[in-house]
């Protein structure tokens, strides 16, 4: 399992993790819905359970990933501010994405 994060997303995520309500928590990447050939993803602050694995991203941010979920194998998290503020979570290997 791999998680890649672009520089803008890494900066925004690290700022969120520095807030008091995030203390002791990590970001969970999860599937919100699956429609035939594609999935929708989201992020939330959470703590890992026995059904999870913690994966360190290429930007040294740890993420909680559900074990054995093929849709979460290779996640790419991006944050854009132009032309509008937008989070994009994709799985390039499977062609699955979600604009958050």
JSON list of C-alpha atoms in Angstrom, two decimals:
[
{"chain": "A", "resi": 1, "resn": "UNK", "atom": "CA", "xyz": [0.00, 0.00, 0.00]},
{"chain": "A", "resi": 2, "resn": "UNK", "atom": "CA", "xyz": [1.27, 3.44, -0.91]},
{"chain": "A", "resi": 3, "resn": "UNK", "atom": "CA", "xyz": [0.07, 6.98, -0.35]},
{"chain": "A", "resi": 4, "resn": "UNK", "atom": "CA", "xyz": [1.47, 9.88, -2.36]},
{"chain": "A", "resi": 5, "resn": "UNK", "atom": "CA", "xyz": [0.76, 13.50, -1.45]},
{"chain": "A", "resi": 6, "resn": "UNK", "atom": "CA", "xyz": [1.48, 16.62, -3.49]},
{"chain": "A", "resi": 7, "resn": "UNK", "atom": "CA", "xyz": [3.30, 19.52, -1.79]},
{"chain": "A", "resi": 8, "resn": "UNK", "atom": "CA", "xyz": [0.20, 21.68, -1.38]},
{"chain": "A", "resi": 9, "resn": "UNK", "atom": "CA", "xyz": [-1.72, 18.80, 0.23]},
{"chain": "A", "resi": 10, "resn": "UNK", "atom": "CA", "xyz": [1.20, 17.98, 2.54]},
{"chain": "A", "resi": 11, "resn": "UNK", "atom": "CA", "xyz": [1.35, 21.58, 3.77]},
{"chain": "A", "resi": 12, "resn": "UNK", "atom": "CA", "xyz": [-2.43, 21.75, 4.36]},
{"chain": "A", "resi": 13, "resn": "UNK", "atom": "CA", "xyz": [-2.55, 18.32, 6.06]},
{"chain": "A", "resi": 14, "resn": "UNK", "atom": "CA", "xyz": [0.38, 19.16, 8.37]},
{"chain": "A", "resi": 15, "resn": "UNK", "atom": "CA", "xyz": [-1.36, 22.40, 9.37]},
{"chain": "A", "resi": 16, "resn": "UNK", "atom": "CA", "xyz": [-4.52, 20.43, 10.23]},
{"chain": "A", "resi": 17, "resn": "UNK", "atom": "CA", "xyz": [-2.53, 17.86, 12.23]},
{"chain": "A", "resi": 18, "resn": "UNK", "atom": "CA", "xyz": [-0.98, 20.70, 14.28]},
{"chain": "A", "resi": 19, "resn": "UNK", "atom": "CA", "xyz": [-4.40, 21.79, 15.56]},
{"chain": "A", "resi": 20, "resn": "UNK", "atom": "CA", "xyz": [-5.47, 20.80, 19.07]},
{"chain": "A", "resi": 21, "resn": "UNK", "atom": "CA", "xyz": [-8.41, 18.62, 17.95]},
{"chain": "A", "resi": 22, "resn": "UNK", "atom": "CA", "xyz": [-6.03, 16.50, 15.86]},
{"chain": "A", "resi": 23, "resn": "UNK", "atom": "CA", "xyz": [-3.72, 15.57, 18.73]},
{"chain": "A", "resi": 24, "resn": "UNK", "atom": "CA", "xyz": [-3.13, 11.80, 18.83]},
{"chain": "A", "resi": 25, "resn": "UNK", "atom": "CA", "xyz": [-4.97, 11.23, 15.55]},
{"chain": "A", "resi": 26, "resn": "UNK", "atom": "CA", "xyz": [-4.03, 10.45, 11.96]},
{"chain": "A", "resi": 27, "resn": "UNK", "atom": "CA", "xyz": [-5.81, 10.97, 8.67]},
{"chain": "A", "resi": 28, "resn": "UNK", "atom": "CA", "xyz": [-7.85, 8.00, 7.49]},
{"chain": "A", "resi": 29, "resn": "UNK", "atom": "CA", "xyz": [-8.29, 7.60, 3.72]},
{"chain": "A", "resi": 30, "resn": "UNK", "atom": "CA", "xyz": [-11.48, 5.67, 3.10]},
{"chain": "A", "resi": 31, "resn": "UNK", "atom": "CA", "xyz": [-13.90, 4.67, 0.37]},
{"chain": "A", "resi": 32, "resn": "UNK", "atom": "CA", "xyz": [-17.26, 6.41, 0.71]},
{"chain": "A", "resi": 33, "resn": "UNK", "atom": "CA", "xyz": [-18.96, 4.69, -2.22]},
{"chain": "A", "resi": 34, "resn": "UNK", "atom": "CA", "xyz": [-18.25, 2.28, -5.08]},
{"chain": "A", "resi": 35, "resn": "UNK", "atom": "CA", "xyz": [-20.17, 2.52, -8.37]},
{"chain": "A", "resi": 36, "resn": "UNK", "atom": "CA", "xyz": [-19.37, -0.25, -10.82]},
{"chain": "A", "resi": 37, "resn": "UNK", "atom": "CA", "xyz": [-15.94, 0.73, -12.13]},
{"chain": "A", "resi": 38, "resn": "UNK", "atom": "CA", "xyz": [-15.05, 3.63, -9.82]},
{"chain": "A", "resi": 39, "resn": "UNK", "atom": "CA", "xyz": [-14.86, 4.60, -6.15]},
{"chain": "A", "resi": 40, "resn": "UNK", "atom": "CA", "xyz": [-15.24, 7.80, -4.18]},
{"chain": "A", "resi": 41, "resn": "UNK", "atom": "CA", "xyz": [-12.74, 8.66, -1.43]},
{"chain": "A", "resi": 42, "resn": "UNK", "atom": "CA", "xyz": [-12.59, 10.96, 1.56]},
{"chain": "A", "resi": 43, "resn": "UNK", "atom": "CA", "xyz": [-10.35, 11.86, 4.51]},
{"chain": "A", "resi": 44, "resn": "UNK", "atom": "CA", "xyz": [-11.09, 12.17, 8.22]},
{"chain": "A", "resi": 45, "resn": "UNK", "atom": "CA", "xyz": [-9.14, 12.32, 11.47]},
{"chain": "A", "resi": 46, "resn": "UNK", "atom": "CA", "xyz": [-9.25, 8.98, 13.26]},
{"chain": "A", "resi": 47, "resn": "UNK", "atom": "CA", "xyz": [-7.29, 6.41, 15.25]},
{"chain": "A", "resi": 48, "resn": "UNK", "atom": "CA", "xyz": [-6.27, 3.03, 13.81]},
{"chain": "A", "resi": 49, "resn": "UNK", "atom": "CA", "xyz": [-8.01, -0.23, 14.73]},
{"chain": "A", "resi": 50, "resn": "UNK", "atom": "CA", "xyz": [-6.95, -3.86, 14.34]},
{"chain": "A", "resi": 51, "resn": "UNK", "atom": "CA", "xyz": [-8.46, -3.80, 10.81]},
{"chain": "A", "resi": 52, "resn": "UNK", "atom": "CA", "xyz": [-6.13, -1.03, 9.68]},
{"chain": "A", "resi": 53, "resn": "UNK", "atom": "CA", "xyz": [-2.54, -0.45, 8.71]},
{"chain": "A", "resi": 54, "resn": "UNK", "atom": "CA", "xyz": [-0.65, 2.82, 9.05]},
{"chain": "A", "resi": 55, "resn": "UNK", "atom": "CA", "xyz": [1.14, 3.87, 5.87]},
{"chain": "A", "resi": 56, "resn": "UNK", "atom": "CA", "xyz": [3.72, 6.65, 5.72]},
{"chain": "A", "resi": 57, "resn": "UNK", "atom": "CA", "xyz": [3.39, 8.84, 2.64]},
{"chain": "A", "resi": 58, "resn": "UNK", "atom": "CA", "xyz": [6.17, 10.19, 0.45]},
{"chain": "A", "resi": 59, "resn": "UNK", "atom": "CA", "xyz": [5.83, 13.47, 2.40]},
{"chain": "A", "resi": 60, "resn": "UNK", "atom": "CA", "xyz": [6.28, 11.81, 5.83]},
{"chain": "A", "resi": 61, "resn": "UNK", "atom": "CA", "xyz": [2.62, 11.99, 6.83]},
{"chain": "A", "resi": 62, "resn": "UNK", "atom": "CA", "xyz": [1.09, 8.81, 8.24]},
{"chain": "A", "resi": 63, "resn": "UNK", "atom": "CA", "xyz": [-2.31, 7.65, 6.98]},
{"chain": "A", "resi": 64, "resn": "UNK", "atom": "CA", "xyz": [-4.72, 5.00, 8.26]},
{"chain": "A", "resi": 65, "resn": "UNK", "atom": "CA", "xyz": [-5.70, 2.54, 5.53]},
{"chain": "A", "resi": 66, "resn": "UNK", "atom": "CA", "xyz": [-8.17, -0.36, 5.88]},
{"chain": "A", "resi": 67, "resn": "UNK", "atom": "CA", "xyz": [-6.33, -3.67, 5.39]},
{"chain": "A", "resi": 68, "resn": "UNK", "atom": "CA", "xyz": [-7.20, -5.66, 2.27]},
{"chain": "A", "resi": 69, "resn": "UNK", "atom": "CA", "xyz": [-9.24, -2.96, 0.51]},
{"chain": "A", "resi": 70, "resn": "UNK", "atom": "CA", "xyz": [-8.06, -3.06, -3.11]},
{"chain": "A", "resi": 71, "resn": "UNK", "atom": "CA", "xyz": [-9.39, 0.45, -3.77]},
{"chain": "A", "resi": 72, "resn": "UNK", "atom": "CA", "xyz": [-6.89, 1.81, -1.20]},
{"chain": "A", "resi": 73, "resn": "UNK", "atom": "CA", "xyz": [-3.76, 0.16, -2.61]},
{"chain": "A", "resi": 74, "resn": "UNK", "atom": "CA", "xyz": [-2.13, 3.22, -4.25]},
{"chain": "A", "resi": 75, "resn": "UNK", "atom": "CA", "xyz": [-3.73, 6.49, -3.23]},
{"chain": "A", "resi": 76, "resn": "UNK", "atom": "CA", "xyz": [-2.66, 9.92, -4.48]},
{"chain": "A", "resi": 77, "resn": "UNK", "atom": "CA", "xyz": [-3.88, 12.93, -2.48]},
{"chain": "A", "resi": 78, "resn": "UNK", "atom": "CA", "xyz": [-3.67, 16.34, -4.13]},
{"chain": "A", "resi": 79, "resn": "UNK", "atom": "CA", "xyz": [-4.71, 19.81, -3.05]},
{"chain": "A", "resi": 80, "resn": "UNK", "atom": "CA", "xyz": [-5.16, 22.65, -5.52]},
{"chain": "A", "resi": 81, "resn": "UNK", "atom": "CA", "xyz": [-5.88, 26.32, -4.91]},
{"chain": "A", "resi": 82, "resn": "UNK", "atom": "CA", "xyz": [-6.19, 27.37, -8.56]},
{"chain": "A", "resi": 83, "resn": "UNK", "atom": "CA", "xyz": [-8.59, 27.77, -10.32]},
{"chain": "A", "resi": 84, "resn": "UNK", "atom": "CA", "xyz": [-10.48, 26.94, -7.11]},
{"chain": "A", "resi": 85, "resn": "UNK", "atom": "CA", "xyz": [-9.71, 25.35, -3.77]},
{"chain": "A", "resi": 86, "resn": "UNK", "atom": "CA", "xyz": [-10.12, 21.60, -4.24]},
{"chain": "A", "resi": 87, "resn": "UNK", "atom": "CA", "xyz": [-8.97, 18.27, -2.78]},
{"chain": "A", "resi": 88, "resn": "UNK", "atom": "CA", "xyz": [-8.53, 15.42, -5.27]},
{"chain": "A", "resi": 89, "resn": "UNK", "atom": "CA", "xyz": [-8.04, 11.84, -4.06]},
{"chain": "A", "resi": 90, "resn": "UNK", "atom": "CA", "xyz": [-7.26, 9.28, -6.75]},
{"chain": "A", "resi": 91, "resn": "UNK", "atom": "CA", "xyz": [-6.13, 5.72, -7.26]},
{"chain": "A", "resi": 92, "resn": "UNK", "atom": "CA", "xyz": [-4.27, 6.03, -10.60]},
{"chain": "A", "resi": 93, "resn": "UNK", "atom": "CA", "xyz": [-3.70, 2.28, -10.82]},
{"chain": "A", "resi": 94, "resn": "UNK", "atom": "CA", "xyz": [-7.44, 1.64, -10.90]},
{"chain": "A", "resi": 95, "resn": "UNK", "atom": "CA", "xyz": [-8.69, 4.87, -12.45]},
{"chain": "A", "resi": 96, "resn": "UNK", "atom": "CA", "xyz": [-10.78, 5.66, -9.38]},
{"chain": "A", "resi": 97, "resn": "UNK", "atom": "CA", "xyz": [-11.14, 9.20, -8.10]},
{"chain": "A", "resi": 98, "resn": "UNK", "atom": "CA", "xyz": [-13.09, 11.61, -5.97]},
{"chain": "A", "resi": 99, "resn": "UNK", "atom": "CA", "xyz": [-13.12, 15.37, -5.96]},
{"chain": "A", "resi": 100, "resn": "UNK", "atom": "CA", "xyz": [-13.57, 16.49, -2.36]}
]
